[in-house]
mmCIF file with all atom_site columns, C-alpha atoms in Angstrom:
data_model
loop_
_atom_site.group_PDB
_atom_site.id
_atom_site.type_symbol
_atom_site.label_atom_id
_atom_site.label_alt_id
_atom_site.label_comp_id
_atom_site.label_asym_id
_atom_site.label_entity_id
_atom_site.label_seq_id
_atom_site.pdbx_PDB_ins_code
_atom_site.Cartn_x
_atom_site.Cartn_y
_atom_site.Cartn_z
_atom_site.occupancy
_atom_site.B_iso_or_equiv
_atom_site.pdbx_formal_charge
_atom_site.auth_seq_id
_atom_site.auth_comp_id
_atom_site.auth_asym_id
_atom_site.auth_atom_id
_atom_site.pdbx_PDB_model_num
ATOM 1   C CA . MET A 1 1   ? 112.306 -63.867 31.742 1.00 0.00 ? 10  MET A CA 1
ATOM 2   C CA . LYS A 1 2   ? 114.316 -62.209 28.964 1.00 0.00 ? 11  LYS A CA 1
ATOM 3   C CA . ARG A 1 3   ? 111.310 -62.362 26.694 1.00 0.00 ? 12  ARG A CA 1
ATOM 4   C CA . ALA A 1 4   ? 109.124 -60.564 29.275 1.00 0.00 ? 13  ALA A CA 1
ATOM 5   C CA . PHE A 1 5   ? 111.789 -57.906 29.678 1.00 0.00 ? 14  PHE A CA 1
ATOM 6   C CA . PHE A 1 6   ? 111.870 -57.254 25.937 1.00 0.00 ? 15  PHE A CA 1
ATOM 7   C CA . VAL A 1 7   ? 108.075 -57.153 25.715 1.00 0.00 ? 16  VAL A CA 1
ATOM 8   C CA . ILE A 1 8   ? 107.922 -54.573 28.520 1.00 0.00 ? 17  ILE A CA 1
ATOM 9   C CA . LEU A 1 9   ? 110.757 -52.601 26.904 1.00 0.00 ? 18  LEU A CA 1
ATOM 10  C CA . ALA A 1 10  ? 108.919 -52.618 23.561 1.00 0.00 ? 19  ALA A CA 1
ATOM 11  C CA . ILE A 1 11  ? 105.722 -51.383 25.212 1.00 0.00 ? 20  ILE A CA 1
ATOM 12  C CA . LEU A 1 12  ? 107.581 -48.563 26.969 1.00 0.00 ? 21  LEU A CA 1
ATOM 13  C CA . VAL A 1 13  ? 109.291 -47.516 23.735 1.00 0.00 ? 22  VAL A CA 1
ATOM 14  C CA . SER A 1 14  ? 105.902 -47.488 21.960 1.00 0.00 ? 23  SER A CA 1
ATOM 15  C CA . VAL A 1 15  ? 104.303 -45.387 24.700 1.00 0.00 ? 24  VAL A CA 1
ATOM 16  C CA . VAL A 1 16  ? 107.191 -42.890 24.723 1.00 0.00 ? 25  VAL A CA 1
ATOM 17  C CA . SER A 1 17  ? 107.164 -42.703 20.901 1.00 0.00 ? 26  SER A CA 1
ATOM 18  C CA . PHE A 1 18  ? 103.401 -42.101 20.860 1.00 0.00 ? 27  PHE A CA 1
ATOM 19  C CA . ALA A 1 19  ? 103.685 -39.374 23.524 1.00 0.00 ? 28  ALA A CA 1
ATOM 20  C CA . GLN A 1 20  ? 106.536 -37.736 21.604 1.00 0.00 ? 29  GLN A CA 1
ATOM 21  C CA . SER A 1 21  ? 104.626 -37.743 18.304 1.00 0.00 ? 30  SER A CA 1
ATOM 22  C CA . ALA A 1 22  ? 101.498 -36.316 19.987 1.00 0.00 ? 31  ALA A CA 1
ATOM 23  C CA . THR A 1 23  ? 103.564 -33.454 21.402 1.00 0.00 ? 32  THR A CA 1
ATOM 24  C CA . ASP A 1 24  ? 105.365 -32.819 18.114 1.00 0.00 ? 33  ASP A CA 1
ATOM 25  C CA . ALA A 1 25  ? 102.103 -32.623 16.120 1.00 0.00 ? 34  ALA A CA 1
ATOM 26  C CA . LYS A 1 26  ? 101.527 -29.110 17.454 1.00 0.00 ? 35  LYS A CA 1
ATOM 27  C CA . TYR A 1 27  ? 104.927 -28.022 16.102 1.00 0.00 ? 36  TYR A CA 1
ATOM 28  C CA . GLY A 1 28  ? 105.232 -30.370 13.110 1.00 0.00 ? 37  GLY A CA 1
ATOM 29  C CA . ILE A 1 29  ? 105.477 -29.884 9.374  1.00 0.00 ? 38  ILE A CA 1
ATOM 30  C CA . GLY A 1 30  ? 103.059 -27.245 8.113  1.00 0.00 ? 39  GLY A CA 1
ATOM 31  C CA . LYS A 1 31  ? 102.505 -25.552 11.472 1.00 0.00 ? 40  LYS A CA 1
ATOM 32  C CA . VAL A 1 32  ? 104.506 -22.431 10.507 1.00 0.00 ? 41  VAL A CA 1
ATOM 33  C CA . PRO A 1 33  ? 102.596 -20.789 7.636  1.00 0.00 ? 42  PRO A CA 1
ATOM 34  C CA . VAL A 1 34  ? 104.464 -18.853 4.972  1.00 0.00 ? 43  VAL A CA 1
ATOM 35  C CA . GLU A 1 35  ? 102.610 -16.294 2.803  1.00 0.00 ? 44  GLU A CA 1
ATOM 36  C CA . ASN A 1 36  ? 104.443 -14.521 -0.039 1.00 0.00 ? 45  ASN A CA 1
ATOM 37  C CA . GLY A 1 37  ? 107.772 -15.631 1.428  1.00 0.00 ? 46  GLY A CA 1
ATOM 38  C CA . LYS A 1 38  ? 107.000 -14.313 4.962  1.00 0.00 ? 47  LYS A CA 1
ATOM 39  C CA . VAL A 1 39  ? 106.141 -16.314 8.054  1.00 0.00 ? 48  VAL A CA 1
ATOM 40  C CA . THR A 1 40  ? 102.612 -15.143 8.834  1.00 0.00 ? 49  THR A CA 1
ATOM 41  C CA . PHE A 1 41  ? 100.369 -16.587 11.535 1.00 0.00 ? 50  PHE A CA 1
ATOM 42  C CA . VAL A 1 42  ? 96.682  -15.754 11.024 1.00 0.00 ? 51  VAL A CA 1
ATOM 43  C CA . ARG A 1 43  ? 94.050  -16.829 13.522 1.00 0.00 ? 52  ARG A CA 1
ATOM 44  C CA . GLU A 1 44  ? 90.351  -16.076 13.438 1.00 0.00 ? 53  GLU A CA 1
ATOM 45  C CA . ILE A 1 45  ? 88.398  -15.998 16.656 1.00 0.00 ? 54  ILE A CA 1
ATOM 46  C CA . SER A 1 46  ? 84.631  -16.028 16.464 1.00 0.00 ? 55  SER A CA 1
ATOM 47  C CA . PHE A 1 47  ? 82.544  -14.457 19.181 1.00 0.00 ? 56  PHE A CA 1
ATOM 48  C CA . ASP A 1 48  ? 78.866  -14.257 20.013 1.00 0.00 ? 57  ASP A CA 1
ATOM 49  C CA . SER A 1 49  ? 77.704  -11.025 18.375 1.00 0.00 ? 58  SER A CA 1
ATOM 50  C CA . SER A 1 50  ? 74.418  -11.153 20.281 1.00 0.00 ? 59  SER A CA 1
ATOM 51  C CA . ALA A 1 51  ? 76.288  -10.997 23.585 1.00 0.00 ? 60  ALA A CA 1
ATOM 52  C CA . ILE A 1 52  ? 78.540  -8.060  22.746 1.00 0.00 ? 61  ILE A CA 1
ATOM 53  C CA . SER A 1 53  ? 78.709  -5.240  20.242 1.00 0.00 ? 62  SER A CA 1
ATOM 54  C CA . ALA A 1 54  ? 81.649  -4.722  17.894 1.00 0.00 ? 63  ALA A CA 1
ATOM 55  C CA . GLU A 1 55  ? 82.326  -1.363  19.571 1.00 0.00 ? 64  GLU A CA 1
ATOM 56  C CA . THR A 1 56  ? 82.623  -2.959  23.018 1.00 0.00 ? 65  THR A CA 1
ATOM 57  C CA . ALA A 1 57  ? 84.828  -5.696  21.557 1.00 0.00 ? 66  ALA A CA 1
ATOM 58  C CA . LEU A 1 58  ? 87.140  -3.046  20.071 1.00 0.00 ? 67  LEU A CA 1
ATOM 59  C CA . ASP A 1 59  ? 87.266  -1.175  23.400 1.00 0.00 ? 68  ASP A CA 1
ATOM 60  C CA . ASN A 1 60  ? 88.195  -4.355  25.265 1.00 0.00 ? 69  ASN A CA 1
ATOM 61  C CA . ILE A 1 61  ? 90.817  -5.365  22.713 1.00 0.00 ? 70  ILE A CA 1
ATOM 62  C CA . GLY A 1 62  ? 92.291  -1.860  23.042 1.00 0.00 ? 71  GLY A CA 1
ATOM 63  C CA . SER A 1 63  ? 92.409  -2.155  26.836 1.00 0.00 ? 72  SER A CA 1
ATOM 64  C CA . TRP A 1 64  ? 93.947  -5.630  26.652 1.00 0.00 ? 73  TRP A CA 1
ATOM 65  C CA . SER A 1 65  ? 96.592  -4.600  24.103 1.00 0.00 ? 74  SER A CA 1
ATOM 66  C CA . ARG A 1 66  ? 97.610  -1.504  26.105 1.00 0.00 ? 75  ARG A CA 1
ATOM 67  C CA . GLY A 1 67  ? 98.152  -3.774  29.132 1.00 0.00 ? 76  GLY A CA 1
ATOM 68  C CA . ARG A 1 68  ? 99.708  -6.771  27.329 1.00 0.00 ? 77  ARG A CA 1
ATOM 69  C CA . PHE A 1 69  ? 102.161 -4.766  25.261 1.00 0.00 ? 78  PHE A CA 1
ATOM 70  C CA . ALA A 1 70  ? 103.399 -2.439  27.993 1.00 0.00 ? 79  ALA A CA 1
ATOM 71  C CA . LYS A 1 71  ? 106.518 -2.668  30.126 1.00 0.00 ? 80  LYS A CA 1
ATOM 72  C CA . PRO A 1 72  ? 107.520 -4.777  32.072 1.00 0.00 ? 81  PRO A CA 1
ATOM 73  C CA . ILE A 1 73  ? 105.637 -7.517  30.139 1.00 0.00 ? 82  ILE A CA 1
ATOM 74  C CA . VAL A 1 74  ? 107.418 -6.539  26.922 1.00 0.00 ? 83  VAL A CA 1
ATOM 75  C CA . LEU A 1 75  ? 110.734 -4.778  26.333 1.00 0.00 ? 84  LEU A CA 1
ATOM 76  C CA . ALA A 1 76  ? 109.120 -2.401  23.861 1.00 0.00 ? 85  ALA A CA 1
ATOM 77  C CA . GLY A 1 77  ? 105.607 -2.076  22.500 1.00 0.00 ? 86  GLY A CA 1
ATOM 78  C CA . ARG A 1 78  ? 103.897 0.377   20.200 1.00 0.00 ? 87  ARG A CA 1
ATOM 79  C CA . ILE A 1 79  ? 100.163 0.348   19.538 1.00 0.00 ? 88  ILE A CA 1
ATOM 80  C CA . ARG A 1 80  ? 98.332  2.274   16.876 1.00 0.00 ? 89  ARG A CA 1
ATOM 81  C CA . GLU A 1 81  ? 94.579  2.157   16.421 1.00 0.00 ? 90  GLU A CA 1
ATOM 82  C CA . THR A 1 82  ? 92.988  3.336   13.214 1.00 0.00 ? 91  THR A CA 1
ATOM 83  C CA . GLU A 1 83  ? 89.578  4.933   12.901 1.00 0.00 ? 92  GLU A CA 1
ATOM 84  C CA . ALA A 1 84  ? 88.372  1.710   11.275 1.00 0.00 ? 93  ALA A CA 1
ATOM 85  C CA . GLY A 1 85  ? 89.040  -0.139  14.533 1.00 0.00 ? 94  GLY A CA 1
ATOM 86  C CA . VAL A 1 86  ? 92.182  -1.982  13.455 1.00 0.00 ? 95  VAL A CA 1
ATOM 87  C CA . PHE A 1 87  ? 95.047  -2.306  15.915 1.00 0.00 ? 96  PHE A CA 1
ATOM 88  C CA . TYR A 1 88  ? 98.638  -2.361  14.685 1.00 0.00 ? 97  TYR A CA 1
ATOM 89  C CA . ILE A 1 89  ? 101.093 -3.496  17.307 1.00 0.00 ? 98  ILE A CA 1
ATOM 90  C CA . ASN A 1 90  ? 104.873 -3.788  17.251 1.00 0.00 ? 99  ASN A CA 1
ATOM 91  C CA . ALA A 1 91  ? 106.344 -5.627  20.227 1.00 0.00 ? 100 ALA A CA 1
ATOM 92  C CA . GLU A 1 92  ? 109.675 -6.852  21.464 1.00 0.00 ? 101 GLU A CA 1
ATOM 93  C CA . GLU A 1 93  ? 109.963 -9.292  24.322 1.00 0.00 ? 102 GLU A CA 1
ATOM 94  C CA . TYR A 1 94  ? 111.957 -12.299 25.510 1.00 0.00 ? 103 TYR A CA 1
ATOM 95  C CA . ILE A 1 95  ? 111.213 -15.910 24.780 1.00 0.00 ? 104 ILE A CA 1
ATOM 96  C CA . THR A 1 96  ? 112.944 -18.163 27.298 1.00 0.00 ? 105 THR A CA 1
ATOM 97  C CA . PHE A 1 97  ? 114.134 -21.601 26.298 1.00 0.00 ? 106 PHE A CA 1
ATOM 98  C CA . LYS A 1 98  ? 115.740 -22.682 29.557 1.00 0.00 ? 107 LYS A CA 1
ATOM 99  C CA . GLN A 1 99  ? 116.241 -20.965 32.869 1.00 0.00 ? 108 GLN A CA 1
ATOM 100 C CA . THR A 1 100 ? 118.104 -22.280 35.894 1.00 0.00 ? 109 THR A CA 1
ATOM 101 C CA . ALA A 1 101 ? 119.972 -20.603 38.730 1.00 0.00 ? 110 ALA A CA 1
ATOM 102 C CA . LEU A 1 102 ? 123.159 -20.593 36.601 1.00 0.00 ? 111 LEU A CA 1
ATOM 103 C CA . ILE A 1 103 ? 121.916 -20.458 33.005 1.00 0.00 ? 112 ILE A CA 1
ATOM 104 C CA . THR A 1 104 ? 119.367 -18.403 31.143 1.00 0.00 ? 113 THR A CA 1
ATOM 105 C CA . ASP A 1 105 ? 118.930 -19.355 27.492 1.00 0.00 ? 114 ASP A CA 1
ATOM 106 C CA . ARG A 1 106 ? 116.660 -16.772 25.877 1.00 0.00 ? 115 ARG A CA 1
ATOM 107 C CA . SER A 1 107 ? 116.212 -14.641 22.799 1.00 0.00 ? 116 SER A CA 1
ATOM 108 C CA . ARG A 1 108 ? 114.606 -11.348 21.992 1.00 0.00 ? 117 ARG A CA 1
ATOM 109 C CA . ILE A 1 109 ? 111.722 -11.629 19.603 1.00 0.00 ? 118 ILE A CA 1
ATOM 110 C CA . ASN A 1 110 ? 110.349 -8.630  17.682 1.00 0.00 ? 119 ASN A CA 1
ATOM 111 C CA . TYR A 1 111 ? 107.068 -8.965  15.774 1.00 0.00 ? 120 TYR A CA 1
ATOM 112 C CA . ASN A 1 112 ? 104.137 -7.091  14.293 1.00 0.00 ? 121 ASN A CA 1
ATOM 113 C CA . ILE A 1 113 ? 100.505 -7.863  15.003 1.00 0.00 ? 122 ILE A CA 1
ATOM 114 C CA . THR A 1 114 ? 97.348  -6.687  13.349 1.00 0.00 ? 123 THR A CA 1
ATOM 115 C CA . ILE A 1 115 ? 94.021  -7.212  15.169 1.00 0.00 ? 124 ILE A CA 1
ATOM 116 C CA . SER A 1 116 ? 90.733  -6.365  13.476 1.00 0.00 ? 125 SER A CA 1
ATOM 117 C CA . ILE A 1 117 ? 87.052  -7.145  13.914 1.00 0.00 ? 126 ILE A CA 1
ATOM 118 C CA . SER A 1 118 ? 84.661  -7.788  11.078 1.00 0.00 ? 127 SER A CA 1
ATOM 119 C CA . GLY A 1 119 ? 81.167  -8.824  12.018 1.00 0.00 ? 128 GLY A CA 1
ATOM 120 C CA . SER A 1 120 ? 81.496  -11.454 14.719 1.00 0.00 ? 129 SER A CA 1
ATOM 121 C CA . THR A 1 121 ? 85.074  -12.433 13.813 1.00 0.00 ? 130 THR A CA 1
ATOM 122 C CA . CYS A 1 122 ? 88.258  -11.127 15.365 1.00 0.00 ? 131 CYS A CA 1
ATOM 123 C CA . THR A 1 123 ? 91.259  -11.643 13.067 1.00 0.00 ? 132 THR A CA 1
ATOM 124 C CA . PHE A 1 124 ? 94.724  -11.798 14.613 1.00 0.00 ? 133 PHE A CA 1
ATOM 125 C CA . LYS A 1 125 ? 97.746  -11.689 12.300 1.00 0.00 ? 134 LYS A CA 1
ATOM 126 C CA . MET A 1 126 ? 101.397 -11.936 13.434 1.00 0.00 ? 135 MET A CA 1
ATOM 127 C CA . THR A 1 127 ? 104.229 -11.337 10.972 1.00 0.00 ? 136 THR A CA 1
ATOM 128 C CA . ASP A 1 128 ? 107.656 -9.685  10.498 1.00 0.00 ? 137 ASP A CA 1
ATOM 129 C CA . ILE A 1 129 ? 109.164 -11.914 13.203 1.00 0.00 ? 138 ILE A CA 1
ATOM 130 C CA . GLU A 1 130 ? 112.828 -11.337 14.011 1.00 0.00 ? 139 GLU A CA 1
ATOM 131 C CA . TYR A 1 131 ? 115.127 -12.710 16.713 1.00 0.00 ? 140 TYR A CA 1
ATOM 132 C CA . LEU A 1 132 ? 118.225 -11.478 18.516 1.00 0.00 ? 141 LEU A CA 1
ATOM 133 C CA . TYR A 1 133 ? 119.932 -14.450 20.107 1.00 0.00 ? 142 TYR A CA 1
ATOM 134 C CA . GLU A 1 134 ? 122.855 -14.507 22.556 1.00 0.00 ? 143 GLU A CA 1
ATOM 135 C CA . GLU A 1 135 ? 123.047 -10.731 22.620 1.00 0.00 ? 144 GLU A CA 1
ATOM 136 C CA . GLU A 1 136 ? 125.510 -10.860 25.545 1.00 0.00 ? 145 GLU A CA 1
ATOM 137 C CA . ARG A 1 137 ? 128.052 -12.471 23.158 1.00 0.00 ? 146 ARG A CA 1
ATOM 138 C CA . ASP A 1 138 ? 129.481 -9.743  20.925 1.00 0.00 ? 147 ASP A CA 1
ATOM 139 C CA . GLY A 1 139 ? 126.078 -8.181  20.343 1.00 0.00 ? 148 GLY A CA 1
ATOM 140 C CA . GLY A 1 140 ? 124.354 -11.431 19.404 1.00 0.00 ? 149 GLY A CA 1
ATOM 141 C CA . THR A 1 141 ? 123.034 -12.891 16.190 1.00 0.00 ? 150 THR A CA 1
ATOM 142 C CA . ARG A 1 142 ? 120.055 -11.471 14.315 1.00 0.00 ? 151 ARG A CA 1
ATOM 143 C CA . PHE A 1 143 ? 117.849 -13.583 12.058 1.00 0.00 ? 152 PHE A CA 1
ATOM 144 C CA . THR A 1 144 ? 114.336 -13.703 10.777 1.00 0.00 ? 153 THR A CA 1
ATOM 145 C CA . ALA A 1 145 ? 111.630 -16.332 11.178 1.00 0.00 ? 154 ALA A CA 1
ATOM 146 C CA . GLU A 1 146 ? 111.953 -17.088 7.458  1.00 0.00 ? 155 GLU A CA 1
ATOM 147 C CA . ASP A 1 147 ? 115.604 -17.997 7.971  1.00 0.00 ? 156 ASP A CA 1
ATOM 148 C CA . TRP A 1 148 ? 115.056 -20.008 11.135 1.00 0.00 ? 157 TRP A CA 1
ATOM 149 C CA . ILE A 1 149 ? 111.653 -21.586 11.928 1.00 0.00 ? 158 ILE A CA 1
ATOM 150 C CA . THR A 1 150 ? 110.167 -22.627 8.585  1.00 0.00 ? 159 THR A CA 1
ATOM 151 C CA . ASP A 1 151 ? 109.740 -26.336 7.785  1.00 0.00 ? 160 ASP A CA 1
ATOM 152 C CA . GLN A 1 152 ? 112.899 -26.293 5.624  1.00 0.00 ? 161 GLN A CA 1
ATOM 153 C CA . GLU A 1 153 ? 115.023 -24.713 8.398  1.00 0.00 ? 162 GLU A CA 1
ATOM 154 C CA . ALA A 1 154 ? 113.638 -26.379 11.528 1.00 0.00 ? 163 ALA A CA 1
ATOM 155 C CA . PHE A 1 155 ? 113.605 -30.018 10.363 1.00 0.00 ? 164 PHE A CA 1
ATOM 156 C CA . ASN A 1 156 ? 116.176 -32.463 9.048  1.00 0.00 ? 165 ASN A CA 1
ATOM 157 C CA . ARG A 1 157 ? 116.276 -33.084 5.283  1.00 0.00 ? 166 ARG A CA 1
ATOM 158 C CA . ALA A 1 158 ? 113.890 -36.011 5.526  1.00 0.00 ? 167 ALA A CA 1
ATOM 159 C CA . GLY A 1 159 ? 111.435 -33.876 7.508  1.00 0.00 ? 168 GLY A CA 1
ATOM 160 C CA . THR A 1 160 ? 111.233 -36.477 10.247 1.00 0.00 ? 169 THR A CA 1
ATOM 161 C CA . LYS A 1 161 ? 112.984 -34.777 13.130 1.00 0.00 ? 170 LYS A CA 1
ATOM 162 C CA . MET A 1 162 ? 113.027 -31.207 14.426 1.00 0.00 ? 171 MET A CA 1
ATOM 163 C CA . LEU A 1 163 ? 116.520 -29.763 14.750 1.00 0.00 ? 172 LEU A CA 1
ATOM 164 C CA . LYS A 1 164 ? 117.556 -28.811 18.261 1.00 0.00 ? 173 LYS A CA 1
ATOM 165 C CA . THR A 1 165 ? 118.616 -25.194 17.778 1.00 0.00 ? 174 THR A CA 1
ATOM 166 C CA . THR A 1 166 ? 116.114 -23.973 15.225 1.00 0.00 ? 175 THR A CA 1
ATOM 167 C CA . GLY A 1 167 ? 113.410 -26.229 16.682 1.00 0.00 ? 176 GLY A CA 1
ATOM 168 C CA . LYS A 1 168 ? 113.432 -24.453 20.039 1.00 0.00 ? 177 LYS A CA 1
ATOM 169 C CA . PHE A 1 169 ? 112.727 -21.127 18.306 1.00 0.00 ? 178 PHE A CA 1
ATOM 170 C CA . ARG A 1 170 ? 109.881 -22.754 16.335 1.00 0.00 ? 179 ARG A CA 1
ATOM 171 C CA . VAL A 1 171 ? 108.336 -24.218 19.490 1.00 0.00 ? 180 VAL A CA 1
ATOM 172 C CA . LYS A 1 172 ? 108.518 -20.970 21.518 1.00 0.00 ? 181 LYS A CA 1
ATOM 173 C CA . THR A 1 173 ? 107.196 -18.867 18.608 1.00 0.00 ? 182 THR A CA 1
ATOM 174 C CA . ILE A 1 174 ? 104.205 -21.161 18.098 1.00 0.00 ? 183 ILE A CA 1
ATOM 175 C CA . ASP A 1 175 ? 103.618 -21.143 21.845 1.00 0.00 ? 184 ASP A CA 1
ATOM 176 C CA . LEU A 1 176 ? 103.653 -17.311 21.858 1.00 0.00 ? 185 LEU A CA 1
ATOM 177 C CA . VAL A 1 177 ? 101.149 -17.142 18.985 1.00 0.00 ? 186 VAL A CA 1
ATOM 178 C CA . ASP A 1 178 ? 98.914  -19.670 20.747 1.00 0.00 ? 187 ASP A CA 1
ATOM 179 C CA . GLN A 1 179 ? 99.083  -17.710 24.003 1.00 0.00 ? 188 GLN A CA 1
ATOM 180 C CA . LEU A 1 180 ? 98.183  -14.423 22.311 1.00 0.00 ? 189 LEU A CA 1
ATOM 181 C CA . GLU A 1 181 ? 95.280  -16.122 20.521 1.00 0.00 ? 190 GLU A CA 1
ATOM 182 C CA . LYS A 1 182 ? 94.096  -17.574 23.834 1.00 0.00 ? 191 LYS A CA 1
ATOM 183 C CA . ASP A 1 183 ? 94.320  -14.169 25.514 1.00 0.00 ? 192 ASP A CA 1
ATOM 184 C CA . ILE A 1 184 ? 92.198  -12.622 22.777 1.00 0.00 ? 193 ILE A CA 1
ATOM 185 C CA . ALA A 1 185 ? 89.690  -15.464 22.846 1.00 0.00 ? 194 ALA A CA 1
ATOM 186 C CA . GLU A 1 186 ? 89.285  -15.048 26.606 1.00 0.00 ? 195 GLU A CA 1
ATOM 187 C CA . LEU A 1 187 ? 88.195  -11.461 25.994 1.00 0.00 ? 196 LEU A CA 1
ATOM 188 C CA . GLU A 1 188 ? 84.897  -12.886 24.676 1.00 0.00 ? 197 GLU A CA 1
ATOM 189 C CA . ASP A 1 189 ? 83.622  -12.931 28.244 1.00 0.00 ? 198 ASP A CA 1
ATOM 190 C CA . SER A 1 190 ? 83.903  -9.175  28.206 1.00 0.00 ? 199 SER A CA 1
ATOM 191 C CA . ALA A 1 191 ? 84.585  -8.518  24.510 1.00 0.00 ? 200 ALA A CA 1
ATOM 192 C CA . CYS A 1 192 ? 85.941  -10.406 21.505 1.00 0.00 ? 201 CYS A CA 1
#
């Protein structure tokens, strides 16, 4: 009987460990890219150039960005489009770690995005990421992504376990980048 209990316990531990490692792979070592000392996420989204022109794609990206980076979705958003069809966006919004009836654990995140189209590829670049955490406590604490979510800052020394405090910023930042990429990719039905 004891032996069966330990076998079942071992199986459960294996299943939980496997599920945990599958989840962590999305946020693991190497998932926060650093270029020239700056955290910089770059994603390329290919679209069917026979289905849509680059001009239409640019128009739809412009419409999407004016909606996505406007209040109340973001706290502040500025969009500048160049004649070459490149969008420069600065946005500030909240990332929420935990929200209950009594507690809201969140941080402001400020970032810059560049979106451009070349041929049938839409390039999305997010950089200059800064956080303002616990602003209700004496004005809060400011820090950059380089100081907080890189592999060296978000994991223990052995690189085997994500740290609780810095890890939650890493997870939510990667989730935000993934969501923005998904939003842009979904424009392919009508644009990029």
